Short mmCIF file of N, CA and C in Angstrom, two decimals:
data_model
loop_
_atom_site.label_atom_id
_atom_site.label_comp_id
_atom_site.label_asym_id
_atom_site.label_seq_id
_atom_site.Cartn_x
_atom_site.Cartn_y
_atom_site.Cartn_z
N SER A 1 228.03 56.89 168.27
CA SER A 1 227.48 57.59 167.13
C SER A 1 226.78 58.86 167.62
N PHE A 2 226.65 59.80 166.72
CA PHE A 2 226.10 61.08 167.06
C PHE A 2 224.75 61.28 166.35
N PRO A 3 223.83 61.99 166.92
CA PRO A 3 223.89 62.57 168.23
C PRO A 3 223.70 61.53 169.34
N THR A 4 224.46 61.66 170.45
CA THR A 4 224.39 60.72 171.53
C THR A 4 223.10 60.91 172.31
N ARG A 5 222.60 59.85 172.91
CA ARG A 5 221.43 59.92 173.76
C ARG A 5 221.79 59.78 175.25
N ARG A 6 223.08 59.63 175.52
CA ARG A 6 223.57 59.40 176.89
C ARG A 6 223.86 60.69 177.61
N SER A 7 223.89 60.62 178.96
CA SER A 7 224.35 61.75 179.79
C SER A 7 225.80 61.97 179.44
N SER A 8 226.21 63.28 179.47
CA SER A 8 227.56 63.57 179.09
C SER A 8 228.18 64.69 179.91
N ASP A 9 229.52 64.68 179.93
CA ASP A 9 230.31 65.74 180.57
C ASP A 9 230.77 66.66 179.44
N LEU A 10 230.90 67.95 179.74
CA LEU A 10 231.41 68.93 178.80
C LEU A 10 232.66 69.58 179.44
N ARG A 11 233.73 69.62 178.66
CA ARG A 11 234.95 70.29 179.07
C ARG A 11 235.21 71.29 177.96
N ILE A 12 235.29 72.57 178.32
CA ILE A 12 235.47 73.64 177.34
C ILE A 12 236.53 74.61 177.83
N ILE A 13 237.50 74.92 176.98
CA ILE A 13 238.53 75.91 177.29
C ILE A 13 238.50 76.94 176.17
N VAL A 14 238.24 78.16 176.53
CA VAL A 14 238.19 79.27 175.60
C VAL A 14 239.50 80.07 175.74
N TYR A 15 240.28 80.10 174.70
CA TYR A 15 241.53 80.86 174.72
C TYR A 15 241.31 82.20 174.02
N ARG A 16 241.56 83.28 174.72
CA ARG A 16 241.41 84.62 174.14
C ARG A 16 242.78 85.23 173.95
N THR A 17 242.94 86.07 172.95
CA THR A 17 244.21 86.75 172.75
C THR A 17 244.37 87.81 173.84
N ARG A 18 245.60 87.94 174.29
CA ARG A 18 245.88 88.93 175.31
C ARG A 18 246.05 90.33 174.68
N PRO A 19 245.26 91.27 175.13
CA PRO A 19 245.41 92.62 174.61
C PRO A 19 246.82 93.17 174.95
N LYS A 20 247.39 93.91 174.01
CA LYS A 20 248.72 94.51 174.26
C LYS A 20 248.69 95.41 175.49
N SER A 21 247.52 95.97 175.82
CA SER A 21 247.42 96.88 176.96
C SER A 21 247.30 96.14 178.29
N ALA A 22 247.12 94.83 178.25
CA ALA A 22 246.93 94.07 179.51
C ALA A 22 248.26 93.90 180.21
N PRO A 23 248.35 94.33 181.48
CA PRO A 23 249.61 94.15 182.24
C PRO A 23 249.91 92.63 182.44
N LYS A 24 251.17 92.30 182.56
CA LYS A 24 251.54 90.90 182.75
C LYS A 24 250.99 90.32 184.02
N ARG A 25 250.68 91.14 185.02
CA ARG A 25 250.13 90.65 186.32
C ARG A 25 248.67 90.12 186.14
N VAL A 26 248.03 90.53 185.06
CA VAL A 26 246.68 90.03 184.77
C VAL A 26 246.79 88.63 184.19
N LEU A 27 246.36 87.62 184.99
CA LEU A 27 246.57 86.24 184.61
C LEU A 27 245.47 85.65 183.73
N TYR A 28 244.26 86.15 183.86
CA TYR A 28 243.11 85.63 183.12
C TYR A 28 242.33 86.75 182.51
N PRO A 29 241.67 86.50 181.35
CA PRO A 29 240.83 87.53 180.76
C PRO A 29 239.52 87.69 181.53
N THR A 30 239.27 88.88 181.97
CA THR A 30 238.05 89.12 182.73
C THR A 30 237.14 90.08 181.99
N THR A 31 237.35 90.22 180.71
CA THR A 31 236.50 91.09 179.87
C THR A 31 235.39 90.25 179.26
N ARG A 32 234.39 90.97 178.72
CA ARG A 32 233.29 90.31 178.07
C ARG A 32 233.79 89.71 176.75
N PRO A 33 233.14 88.70 176.23
CA PRO A 33 231.95 88.00 176.72
C PRO A 33 232.27 87.15 177.96
N ASP A 34 231.27 86.98 178.82
CA ASP A 34 231.37 86.15 179.98
C ASP A 34 231.51 84.70 179.63
N LEU A 35 232.14 83.95 180.50
CA LEU A 35 232.35 82.52 180.26
C LEU A 35 231.02 81.78 180.07
N ASP A 36 229.99 82.15 180.83
CA ASP A 36 228.71 81.44 180.69
C ASP A 36 228.06 81.70 179.35
N ASN A 37 228.39 82.85 178.74
CA ASN A 37 227.86 83.12 177.38
C ASN A 37 228.51 82.22 176.33
N TYR A 38 229.80 81.96 176.51
CA TYR A 38 230.49 81.01 175.60
C TYR A 38 229.88 79.60 175.74
N ILE A 39 229.67 79.18 177.00
CA ILE A 39 229.08 77.85 177.23
C ILE A 39 227.76 77.71 176.55
N LYS A 40 226.88 78.70 176.73
CA LYS A 40 225.55 78.66 176.09
C LYS A 40 225.65 78.63 174.57
N LEU A 41 226.54 79.43 174.01
CA LEU A 41 226.71 79.51 172.56
C LEU A 41 227.07 78.11 172.02
N TYR A 42 228.09 77.49 172.61
CA TYR A 42 228.54 76.21 172.12
C TYR A 42 227.52 75.09 172.37
N LEU A 43 226.83 75.09 173.53
CA LEU A 43 225.84 74.11 173.77
C LEU A 43 224.70 74.22 172.75
N ASP A 44 224.26 75.44 172.48
CA ASP A 44 223.21 75.61 171.50
C ASP A 44 223.66 75.17 170.09
N ALA A 45 224.88 75.43 169.76
CA ALA A 45 225.38 75.05 168.46
C ALA A 45 225.49 73.52 168.28
N MET A 46 225.70 72.81 169.39
CA MET A 46 225.88 71.36 169.35
C MET A 46 224.54 70.59 169.48
N ASN A 47 223.48 71.29 169.87
CA ASN A 47 222.16 70.65 170.00
C ASN A 47 221.77 69.96 168.71
N SER A 48 221.28 68.72 168.83
CA SER A 48 220.84 67.90 167.71
C SER A 48 221.95 67.43 166.78
N ILE A 49 223.18 67.83 167.04
CA ILE A 49 224.33 67.39 166.24
C ILE A 49 225.22 66.45 167.05
N VAL A 50 225.65 66.92 168.25
CA VAL A 50 226.52 66.13 169.10
C VAL A 50 225.67 65.36 170.12
N PHE A 51 224.63 65.97 170.61
CA PHE A 51 223.69 65.32 171.55
C PHE A 51 222.28 65.76 171.16
N ILE A 52 221.32 65.00 171.66
CA ILE A 52 219.92 65.26 171.32
C ILE A 52 219.50 66.64 171.86
N ASP A 53 219.84 66.87 173.13
CA ASP A 53 219.49 68.14 173.79
C ASP A 53 220.53 68.45 174.82
N ASP A 54 220.82 69.76 175.04
CA ASP A 54 221.87 70.09 176.01
C ASP A 54 221.46 69.78 177.46
N SER A 55 220.27 69.35 177.69
CA SER A 55 219.88 68.89 179.03
C SER A 55 220.61 67.62 179.41
N GLN A 56 221.19 66.94 178.44
CA GLN A 56 221.96 65.72 178.68
C GLN A 56 223.32 66.01 179.31
N ILE A 57 223.77 67.25 179.31
CA ILE A 57 225.03 67.61 179.93
C ILE A 57 224.83 67.67 181.44
N VAL A 58 225.54 66.82 182.15
CA VAL A 58 225.38 66.71 183.61
C VAL A 58 226.49 67.33 184.39
N ARG A 59 227.64 67.57 183.75
CA ARG A 59 228.78 68.22 184.41
C ARG A 59 229.50 69.09 183.39
N ILE A 60 229.96 70.29 183.89
CA ILE A 60 230.68 71.17 183.01
C ILE A 60 231.96 71.64 183.72
N LEU A 61 233.07 71.58 182.98
CA LEU A 61 234.31 72.20 183.40
C LEU A 61 234.61 73.26 182.35
N ALA A 62 234.65 74.51 182.75
CA ALA A 62 234.85 75.59 181.77
C ALA A 62 235.94 76.52 182.23
N ILE A 63 236.81 76.91 181.29
CA ILE A 63 237.94 77.79 181.64
C ILE A 63 238.04 78.82 180.50
N LYS A 64 238.26 80.09 180.93
CA LYS A 64 238.60 81.14 179.97
C LYS A 64 240.01 81.62 180.30
N ASP A 65 240.90 81.53 179.33
CA ASP A 65 242.32 81.79 179.58
C ASP A 65 242.90 82.59 178.44
N PHE A 66 244.10 83.09 178.64
CA PHE A 66 244.80 83.79 177.56
C PHE A 66 245.48 82.76 176.68
N ALA A 67 245.43 83.00 175.39
CA ALA A 67 246.10 82.11 174.43
C ALA A 67 247.58 82.43 174.36
N THR A 68 248.36 81.39 174.09
CA THR A 68 249.81 81.64 173.88
C THR A 68 250.09 82.04 172.47
N ASP A 69 249.21 81.64 171.54
CA ASP A 69 249.44 81.88 170.15
C ASP A 69 248.24 82.62 169.49
N ARG A 70 247.15 81.92 169.38
CA ARG A 70 245.93 82.50 168.72
C ARG A 70 244.70 82.12 169.50
N ALA A 71 243.64 82.90 169.32
CA ALA A 71 242.37 82.61 169.98
C ALA A 71 241.78 81.31 169.39
N GLU A 72 241.28 80.47 170.27
CA GLU A 72 240.64 79.23 169.84
C GLU A 72 239.85 78.65 171.00
N THR A 73 239.02 77.65 170.69
CA THR A 73 238.25 77.02 171.75
C THR A 73 238.42 75.51 171.60
N HIS A 74 238.67 74.84 172.76
CA HIS A 74 238.76 73.36 172.78
C HIS A 74 237.55 72.83 173.51
N ILE A 75 236.89 71.83 172.92
CA ILE A 75 235.71 71.26 173.48
C ILE A 75 235.88 69.74 173.53
N GLU A 76 235.53 69.16 174.67
CA GLU A 76 235.57 67.70 174.80
C GLU A 76 234.24 67.25 175.44
N ILE A 77 233.57 66.32 174.80
CA ILE A 77 232.35 65.74 175.31
C ILE A 77 232.64 64.28 175.66
N THR A 78 232.30 63.87 176.89
CA THR A 78 232.54 62.49 177.31
C THR A 78 231.19 61.93 177.80
N GLU A 79 230.80 60.81 177.23
CA GLU A 79 229.59 60.14 177.72
C GLU A 79 229.90 59.57 179.10
N VAL A 80 228.92 59.68 180.01
CA VAL A 80 229.09 59.12 181.35
C VAL A 80 227.99 58.08 181.64
N GLY A 81 228.20 57.22 182.58
CA GLY A 81 227.21 56.23 182.98
C GLY A 81 227.10 55.10 182.01
N LEU A 82 228.21 54.82 181.34
CA LEU A 82 228.19 53.70 180.32
C LEU A 82 228.09 52.38 180.99
#
């Protein structure tokens, strides 16, 4: 049930649209916003809804990549230490 009180892992993948001007050799988006800003935004948004406090997140896997279709973000929260 939510909000969880357990320690949790966060997996976040932010898919950005590829600008038409970006050469094919550019494999990942390196423009702003920075990946850490996305992480903070989503953690703050989930506070008190998904978990009591974002201090419960003990591991983070975060990726910023180009989208194949449209810009979107995938988030997975897994409770650990069950």
